[in-house]
């Protein structure tokens, strides 16, 4: 079946611009995660949704980062007034649910953001 | 919070040899440990996982071992092939907390 998809795959922004990154999770997956991956590093958690509820946003680096999942399926990560340090790959993952046996996260291909 | 350390950062082996990647974690409450393979320009792909009620798990050429007392877990790849070349990440999480804490990655190079 279809996996997690993300768009755009690449985004170049000028410093100060706003960007919006989209994630389409696997159909039926309750949980959705956003991670940020800097070059040569492992992914770092940003935020987590269960259906439309944002249950954990402890990883968002500043109030310029905002995520939503209004209907419990597609999610958008928005970064306002982008800075050069925002340059990274933004990964989206989904899972059936939290809890034992359903916690496996499936990742999308990521959006590579470059802020000039 | 959880801290996951991974080593080595790079590993070069000859085709057919075995490769071992090791991770340690700090939170004794972590109970789920997946391993991901990431190829250039792609998202991480799950290759194997282990839960804390199990000490070892095998899937063909791949195995993972877990030592809860020492808080470390390892990935073992036998009979390596050039297509195994990629970056491998370990991660740790707790069932009810959901977010994964990743190691910093190991770049595996399998020389033909």
PDB file of C-alpha atoms in Angstrom:
ATOM      1  CA  UNK A   1       0.000   0.000   0.000  1.00  0.00           C
ATOM      2  CA  UNK A   2       0.928   3.661  -0.122  1.00  0.00           C
ATOM      3  CA  UNK A   3       3.440   4.859   2.391  1.00  0.00           C
ATOM      4  CA  UNK A   4       3.892   8.236   4.021  1.00  0.00           C
ATOM      5  CA  UNK A   5       4.236  11.006   1.464  1.00  0.00           C
ATOM      6  CA  UNK A   6       5.629  14.483   1.924  1.00  0.00           C
ATOM      7  CA  UNK A   7       5.639  17.576  -0.214  1.00  0.00           C
ATOM      8  CA  UNK A   8       7.484  19.446  -1.427  1.00  0.00           C
ATOM      9  CA  UNK A   9      10.565  17.227  -1.507  1.00  0.00           C
ATOM     10  CA  UNK A  10      12.833  20.264  -1.720  1.00  0.00           C
ATOM     11  CA  UNK A  11      12.248  23.832  -0.663  1.00  0.00           C
ATOM     12  CA  UNK A  12      14.539  26.816  -0.967  1.00  0.00           C
ATOM     13  CA  UNK A  13      13.492  29.852   1.015  1.00  0.00           C
ATOM     14  CA  UNK A  14      14.977  33.254   1.567  1.00  0.00           C
ATOM     15  CA  UNK A  15      15.624  34.181   5.156  1.00  0.00           C
ATOM     16  CA  UNK A  16      12.476  35.673   6.621  1.00  0.00           C
ATOM     17  CA  UNK A  17      10.050  33.821   4.365  1.00  0.00           C
ATOM     18  CA  UNK A  18       7.319  31.574   5.684  1.00  0.00           C
ATOM     19  CA  UNK A  19       7.176  27.947   4.530  1.00  0.00           C
ATOM     20  CA  UNK A  20       4.598  25.174   4.809  1.00  0.00           C
ATOM     21  CA  UNK A  21       5.496  21.496   4.638  1.00  0.00           C
ATOM     22  CA  UNK A  22       2.858  18.857   4.055  1.00  0.00           C
ATOM     23  CA  UNK A  23       2.607  15.271   5.255  1.00  0.00           C
ATOM     24  CA  UNK A  24       0.140  12.597   4.116  1.00  0.00           C
ATOM     25  CA  UNK A  25       0.301   9.689   6.584  1.00  0.00           C
ATOM     26  CA  UNK A  26      -0.557   6.083   5.889  1.00  0.00           C
ATOM     27  CA  UNK A  27      -4.333   5.740   5.705  1.00  0.00           C
ATOM     28  CA  UNK A  28      -5.808   4.764   9.062  1.00  0.00           C
ATOM     29  CA  UNK A  29      -2.767   5.714  11.086  1.00  0.00           C
ATOM     30  CA  UNK A  30      -3.815   7.505  14.228  1.00  0.00           C
ATOM     31  CA  UNK A  31      -0.463   8.926  15.278  1.00  0.00           C
ATOM     32  CA  UNK A  32       1.636  11.391  13.322  1.00  0.00           C
ATOM     33  CA  UNK A  33       5.091  12.708  14.164  1.00  0.00           C
ATOM     34  CA  UNK A  34       7.378  15.420  12.860  1.00  0.00           C
ATOM     35  CA  UNK A  35      11.144  15.163  13.216  1.00  0.00           C
ATOM     36  CA  UNK A  36      13.969  17.474  12.192  1.00  0.00           C
ATOM     37  CA  UNK A  37      17.168  15.932  10.844  1.00  0.00           C
ATOM     38  CA  UNK A  38      20.269  18.085  10.585  1.00  0.00           C
ATOM     39  CA  UNK A  39      23.010  17.034   8.194  1.00  0.00           C
ATOM     40  CA  UNK A  40      24.872  13.996   9.495  1.00  0.00           C
ATOM     41  CA  UNK A  41      22.656  13.644  12.558  1.00  0.00           C
ATOM     42  CA  UNK A  42      19.811  11.450  13.708  1.00  0.00           C
ATOM     43  CA  UNK A  43      16.239  12.722  13.555  1.00  0.00           C
ATOM     44  CA  UNK A  44      15.108  14.859  16.483  1.00  0.00           C
ATOM     45  CA  UNK A  45      11.516  14.896  17.670  1.00  0.00           C
ATOM     46  CA  UNK A  46       9.482  18.041  17.047  1.00  0.00           C
ATOM     47  CA  UNK A  47       5.833  17.258  17.700  1.00  0.00           C
ATOM     48  CA  UNK A  48       3.219  14.485  17.883  1.00  0.00           C
ATOM     49  CA  UNK A  49      -0.469  14.206  17.018  1.00  0.00           C
ATOM     50  CA  UNK A  50      -3.000  11.619  17.949  1.00  0.00           C
ATOM     51  CA  UNK A  51      -5.807  12.135  15.454  1.00  0.00           C
ATOM     52  CA  UNK A  52      -6.290  15.921  15.390  1.00  0.00           C
ATOM     53  CA  UNK A  53      -4.997  16.510  18.904  1.00  0.00           C
ATOM     54  CA  UNK A  54      -1.455  17.781  19.288  1.00  0.00           C
ATOM     55  CA  UNK A  55      -0.376  15.899  22.390  1.00  0.00           C
ATOM     56  CA  UNK A  56       3.295  16.828  22.513  1.00  0.00           C
ATOM     57  CA  UNK A  57       5.031  19.846  21.020  1.00  0.00           C
ATOM     58  CA  UNK A  58       7.986  19.861  23.351  1.00  0.00           C
ATOM     59  CA  UNK A  59      10.498  19.538  20.508  1.00  0.00           C
ATOM     60  CA  UNK A  60       9.463  22.619  18.535  1.00  0.00           C
ATOM     61  CA  UNK A  61      12.547  24.864  18.690  1.00  0.00           C
ATOM     62  CA  UNK A  62      10.728  28.195  18.814  1.00  0.00           C
ATOM     63  CA  UNK A  63       7.329  29.814  18.467  1.00  0.00           C
ATOM     64  CA  UNK A  64       8.108  30.282  14.772  1.00  0.00           C
ATOM     65  CA  UNK A  65       7.288  26.593  14.330  1.00  0.00           C
ATOM     66  CA  UNK A  66       3.667  25.581  14.193  1.00  0.00           C
ATOM     67  CA  UNK A  67       2.028  22.272  13.246  1.00  0.00           C
ATOM     68  CA  UNK A  68      -1.553  21.288  12.674  1.00  0.00           C
ATOM     69  CA  UNK A  69      -3.627  18.269  11.693  1.00  0.00           C
ATOM     70  CA  UNK A  70      -7.154  19.651  11.608  1.00  0.00           C
ATOM     71  CA  UNK A  71      -9.016  16.588  10.326  1.00  0.00           C
ATOM     72  CA  UNK A  72      -6.811  13.930  11.812  1.00  0.00           C
ATOM     73  CA  UNK A  73      -5.149  12.902   8.558  1.00  0.00           C
ATOM     74  CA  UNK A  74      -2.966  15.347   6.582  1.00  0.00           C
ATOM     75  CA  UNK A  75      -0.618  17.482   8.640  1.00  0.00           C
ATOM     76  CA  UNK A  76       1.190  20.730   7.889  1.00  0.00           C
ATOM     77  CA  UNK A  77       4.331  22.009   9.554  1.00  0.00           C
ATOM     78  CA  UNK A  78       4.685  25.753   9.187  1.00  0.00           C
ATOM     79  CA  UNK A  79       7.823  27.727   9.840  1.00  0.00           C
ATOM     80  CA  UNK A  80       7.485  31.481  10.018  1.00  0.00           C
ATOM     81  CA  UNK A  81      10.265  33.964   9.343  1.00  0.00           C
ATOM     82  CA  UNK A  82      12.727  31.217   8.407  1.00  0.00           C
ATOM     83  CA  UNK A  83      16.308  31.453   9.642  1.00  0.00           C
ATOM     84  CA  UNK A  84      19.417  29.772   8.264  1.00  0.00           C
ATOM     85  CA  UNK A  85      19.530  27.439  11.253  1.00  0.00           C
ATOM     86  CA  UNK A  86      16.157  26.030  10.128  1.00  0.00           C
ATOM     87  CA  UNK A  87      17.897  24.384   7.161  1.00  0.00           C
ATOM     88  CA  UNK A  88      17.424  20.638   7.635  1.00  0.00           C
ATOM     89  CA  UNK A  89      15.409  17.676   6.434  1.00  0.00           C
ATOM     90  CA  UNK A  90      11.954  17.568   7.966  1.00  0.00           C
ATOM     91  CA  UNK A  91      10.657  14.038   8.344  1.00  0.00           C
ATOM     92  CA  UNK A  92       7.105  12.958   8.947  1.00  0.00           C
ATOM     93  CA  UNK A  93       6.216   9.560  10.396  1.00  0.00           C
ATOM     94  CA  UNK A  94       2.961   7.816  11.203  1.00  0.00           C
ATOM     95  CA  UNK A  95       1.944   4.838  13.284  1.00  0.00           C
ATOM     96  CA  UNK A  96      -1.237   2.929  13.952  1.00  0.00           C
ATOM     97  CA  UNK A  97      -1.273   4.175  17.506  1.00  0.00           C
ATOM     98  CA  UNK A  98       0.763   4.431  20.613  1.00  0.00           C
ATOM     99  CA  UNK A  99       1.045   1.498  22.952  1.00  0.00           C
ATOM    100  CA  UNK A 100       2.586  -1.898  22.613  1.00  0.00           C
ATOM    101  CA  UNK A 101       2.482  -3.649  19.236  1.00  0.00           C
ATOM    102  CA  UNK A 102       1.265  -0.571  17.401  1.00  0.00           C
ATOM    103  CA  UNK A 103       4.132   1.772  17.969  1.00  0.00           C
ATOM    104  CA  UNK A 104       6.159   1.185  14.812  1.00  0.00           C
ATOM    105  CA  UNK A 105       6.697   4.483  13.023  1.00  0.00           C
ATOM    106  CA  UNK A 106       6.849   4.603   9.238  1.00  0.00           C
ATOM    107  CA  UNK A 107       8.729   7.522   7.776  1.00  0.00           C
ATOM    108  CA  UNK A 108       8.184   9.582   4.678  1.00  0.00           C
ATOM    109  CA  UNK A 109      11.016  10.651   2.342  1.00  0.00           C
ATOM    110  CA  UNK A 110      11.353  14.032   4.020  1.00  0.00           C
ATOM    111  CA  UNK A 111      11.372  17.636   2.850  1.00  0.00           C
ATOM    112  CA  UNK A 112      14.820  19.149   2.482  1.00  0.00           C
ATOM    113  CA  UNK A 113      14.627  22.815   3.453  1.00  0.00           C
ATOM    114  CA  UNK A 114      17.405  25.200   2.578  1.00  0.00           C
ATOM    115  CA  UNK A 115      17.207  28.740   3.921  1.00  0.00           C
ATOM    116  CA  UNK A 116      19.462  31.228   2.153  1.00  0.00           C
TER     117      UNK A 116
ATOM    118  CA  UNK B   1      14.836  12.772  28.975  1.00  0.00           C
ATOM    119  CA  UNK B   2      16.315   9.851  27.086  1.00  0.00           C
ATOM    120  CA  UNK B   3      19.842   9.980  25.676  1.00  0.00           C
ATOM    121  CA  UNK B   4      20.865   7.461  23.026  1.00  0.00           C
ATOM    122  CA  UNK B   5      24.494   7.074  22.054  1.00  0.00           C
ATOM    123  CA  UNK B   6      25.566   5.113  18.999  1.00  0.00           C
ATOM    124  CA  UNK B   7      28.928   3.891  17.775  1.00  0.00           C
ATOM    125  CA  UNK B   8      30.875   3.604  15.640  1.00  0.00           C
ATOM    126  CA  UNK B   9      30.013   6.609  13.519  1.00  0.00           C
ATOM    127  CA  UNK B  10      31.505   4.942  10.443  1.00  0.00           C
ATOM    128  CA  UNK B  11      32.118   1.286   9.707  1.00  0.00           C
ATOM    129  CA  UNK B  12      33.799  -0.208   6.684  1.00  0.00           C
ATOM    130  CA  UNK B  13      33.673  -3.967   6.064  1.00  0.00           C
ATOM    131  CA  UNK B  14      34.452  -6.328   3.253  1.00  0.00           C
ATOM    132  CA  UNK B  15      31.549  -7.989   1.472  1.00  0.00           C
ATOM    133  CA  UNK B  16      30.647 -11.196   3.281  1.00  0.00           C
ATOM    134  CA  UNK B  17      31.953 -10.032   6.645  1.00  0.00           C
ATOM    135  CA  UNK B  18      29.765  -9.228   9.653  1.00  0.00           C
ATOM    136  CA  UNK B  19      28.977  -5.744  10.941  1.00  0.00           C
ATOM    137  CA  UNK B  20      28.031  -4.783  14.491  1.00  0.00           C
ATOM    138  CA  UNK B  21      26.610  -1.432  15.598  1.00  0.00           C
ATOM    139  CA  UNK B  22      26.099  -0.646  19.275  1.00  0.00           C
ATOM    140  CA  UNK B  23      23.800   1.730  21.138  1.00  0.00           C
ATOM    141  CA  UNK B  24      23.333   2.663  24.759  1.00  0.00           C
ATOM    142  CA  UNK B  25      20.369   4.411  26.327  1.00  0.00           C
ATOM    143  CA  UNK B  26      19.898   6.233  29.604  1.00  0.00           C
ATOM    144  CA  UNK B  27      16.202   5.886  30.494  1.00  0.00           C
ATOM    145  CA  UNK B  28      15.519   2.545  32.160  1.00  0.00           C
ATOM    146  CA  UNK B  29      11.813   2.986  31.345  1.00  0.00           C
ATOM    147  CA  UNK B  30      12.471   2.741  27.589  1.00  0.00           C
ATOM    148  CA  UNK B  31      10.952  -0.462  26.290  1.00  0.00           C
ATOM    149  CA  UNK B  32      10.923  -0.343  22.505  1.00  0.00           C
ATOM    150  CA  UNK B  33      14.072  -0.242  20.345  1.00  0.00           C
ATOM    151  CA  UNK B  34      13.788   0.009  16.558  1.00  0.00           C
ATOM    152  CA  UNK B  35      16.599   0.113  14.025  1.00  0.00           C
ATOM    153  CA  UNK B  36      16.298   2.129  10.840  1.00  0.00           C
ATOM    154  CA  UNK B  37      18.256   2.130   7.596  1.00  0.00           C
ATOM    155  CA  UNK B  38      18.481   5.388   5.697  1.00  0.00           C
ATOM    156  CA  UNK B  39      19.733   5.602   2.134  1.00  0.00           C
ATOM    157  CA  UNK B  40      20.831   8.845   0.574  1.00  0.00           C
ATOM    158  CA  UNK B  41      17.904  11.157  -0.114  1.00  0.00           C
ATOM    159  CA  UNK B  42      15.350   8.841   1.476  1.00  0.00           C
ATOM    160  CA  UNK B  43      13.524   8.603   4.774  1.00  0.00           C
ATOM    161  CA  UNK B  44      14.494   6.063   7.432  1.00  0.00           C
ATOM    162  CA  UNK B  45      13.174   2.562   6.818  1.00  0.00           C
ATOM    163  CA  UNK B  46      12.514   0.173   9.693  1.00  0.00           C
ATOM    164  CA  UNK B  47      14.637  -2.972   9.406  1.00  0.00           C
ATOM    165  CA  UNK B  48      14.102  -4.651  12.764  1.00  0.00           C
ATOM    166  CA  UNK B  49      12.850  -3.826  16.244  1.00  0.00           C
ATOM    167  CA  UNK B  50      12.902  -5.363  19.680  1.00  0.00           C
ATOM    168  CA  UNK B  51      10.794  -4.952  22.774  1.00  0.00           C
ATOM    169  CA  UNK B  52      12.115  -5.063  26.291  1.00  0.00           C
ATOM    170  CA  UNK B  53      10.573  -8.434  27.122  1.00  0.00           C
ATOM    171  CA  UNK B  54      12.856 -10.092  24.560  1.00  0.00           C
ATOM    172  CA  UNK B  55      16.645 -10.451  24.631  1.00  0.00           C
ATOM    173  CA  UNK B  56      17.270 -11.238  20.978  1.00  0.00           C
ATOM    174  CA  UNK B  57      15.474 -11.172  17.661  1.00  0.00           C
ATOM    175  CA  UNK B  58      16.562 -12.416  14.237  1.00  0.00           C
ATOM    176  CA  UNK B  59      15.342 -11.781  10.734  1.00  0.00           C
ATOM    177  CA  UNK B  60      17.429 -13.542   8.093  1.00  0.00           C
ATOM    178  CA  UNK B  61      20.837 -11.806   8.046  1.00  0.00           C
ATOM    179  CA  UNK B  62      19.876  -9.226  10.665  1.00  0.00           C
ATOM    180  CA  UNK B  63      19.719  -9.680  14.422  1.00  0.00           C
ATOM    181  CA  UNK B  64      19.296  -7.371  17.376  1.00  0.00           C
ATOM    182  CA  UNK B  65      20.287  -8.077  20.975  1.00  0.00           C
ATOM    183  CA  UNK B  66      19.156  -6.202  24.065  1.00  0.00           C
ATOM    184  CA  UNK B  67      20.743  -6.067  27.504  1.00  0.00           C
ATOM    185  CA  UNK B  68      18.308  -4.245  29.785  1.00  0.00           C
ATOM    186  CA  UNK B  69      20.601  -4.377  32.797  1.00  0.00           C
ATOM    187  CA  UNK B  70      23.434  -2.665  30.977  1.00  0.00           C
ATOM    188  CA  UNK B  71      21.031  -0.524  28.923  1.00  0.00           C
ATOM    189  CA  UNK B  72      22.559  -1.344  25.602  1.00  0.00           C
ATOM    190  CA  UNK B  73      21.410  -2.953  22.377  1.00  0.00           C
ATOM    191  CA  UNK B  74      23.211  -3.962  19.211  1.00  0.00           C
ATOM    192  CA  UNK B  75      22.523  -4.590  15.545  1.00  0.00           C
ATOM    193  CA  UNK B  76      24.279  -7.492  13.867  1.00  0.00           C
ATOM    194  CA  UNK B  77      24.390  -7.896  10.098  1.00  0.00           C
ATOM    195  CA  UNK B  78      25.924 -11.105   8.780  1.00  0.00           C
ATOM    196  CA  UNK B  79      27.132 -11.877   5.253  1.00  0.00           C
ATOM    197  CA  UNK B  80      27.107  -8.198   4.350  1.00  0.00           C
ATOM    198  CA  UNK B  81      26.356  -7.175   0.781  1.00  0.00           C
ATOM    199  CA  UNK B  82      27.092  -3.904  -1.051  1.00  0.00           C
ATOM    200  CA  UNK B  83      23.385  -3.014  -0.897  1.00  0.00           C
ATOM    201  CA  UNK B  84      23.663  -2.959   2.904  1.00  0.00           C
ATOM    202  CA  UNK B  85      25.704   0.236   2.533  1.00  0.00           C
ATOM    203  CA  UNK B  86      23.673   3.042   4.151  1.00  0.00           C
ATOM    204  CA  UNK B  87      23.349   4.984   7.403  1.00  0.00           C
ATOM    205  CA  UNK B  88      21.849   3.010  10.273  1.00  0.00           C
ATOM    206  CA  UNK B  89      20.079   4.602  13.234  1.00  0.00           C
ATOM    207  CA  UNK B  90      19.059   3.084  16.520  1.00  0.00           C
ATOM    208  CA  UNK B  91      16.247   4.561  18.568  1.00  0.00           C
ATOM    209  CA  UNK B  92      14.574   4.131  21.939  1.00  0.00           C
ATOM    210  CA  UNK B  93      11.104   4.967  23.168  1.00  0.00           C
ATOM    211  CA  UNK B  94       8.465   4.227  25.756  1.00  0.00           C
ATOM    212  CA  UNK B  95       5.130   2.837  24.638  1.00  0.00           C
ATOM    213  CA  UNK B  96       2.976   5.564  26.087  1.00  0.00           C
ATOM    214  CA  UNK B  97       5.273   8.440  25.209  1.00  0.00           C
ATOM    215  CA  UNK B  98       5.576   7.606  21.539  1.00  0.00           C
ATOM    216  CA  UNK B  99       8.400   9.869  20.483  1.00  0.00           C
ATOM    217  CA  UNK B 100      11.596   8.209  19.409  1.00  0.00           C
ATOM    218  CA  UNK B 101      15.031   9.251  20.583  1.00  0.00           C
ATOM    219  CA  UNK B 102      17.551   8.498  17.868  1.00  0.00           C
ATOM    220  CA  UNK B 103      21.253   7.814  17.962  1.00  0.00           C
ATOM    221  CA  UNK B 104      23.562   9.862  15.776  1.00  0.00           C
ATOM    222  CA  UNK B 105      23.876   7.201  13.092  1.00  0.00           C
ATOM    223  CA  UNK B 106      26.463   4.787  11.712  1.00  0.00           C
ATOM    224  CA  UNK B 107      27.550   5.025   8.112  1.00  0.00           C
ATOM    225  CA  UNK B 108      28.163   1.471   6.917  1.00  0.00           C
ATOM    226  CA  UNK B 109      30.250   0.921   3.815  1.00  0.00           C
ATOM    227  CA  UNK B 110      30.389  -2.596   2.414  1.00  0.00           C
ATOM    228  CA  UNK B 111      33.260  -2.966  -0.026  1.00  0.00           C
ATOM    229  CA  UNK B 112      32.760  -5.431  -2.888  1.00  0.00           C
TER     230      UNK B 112
END
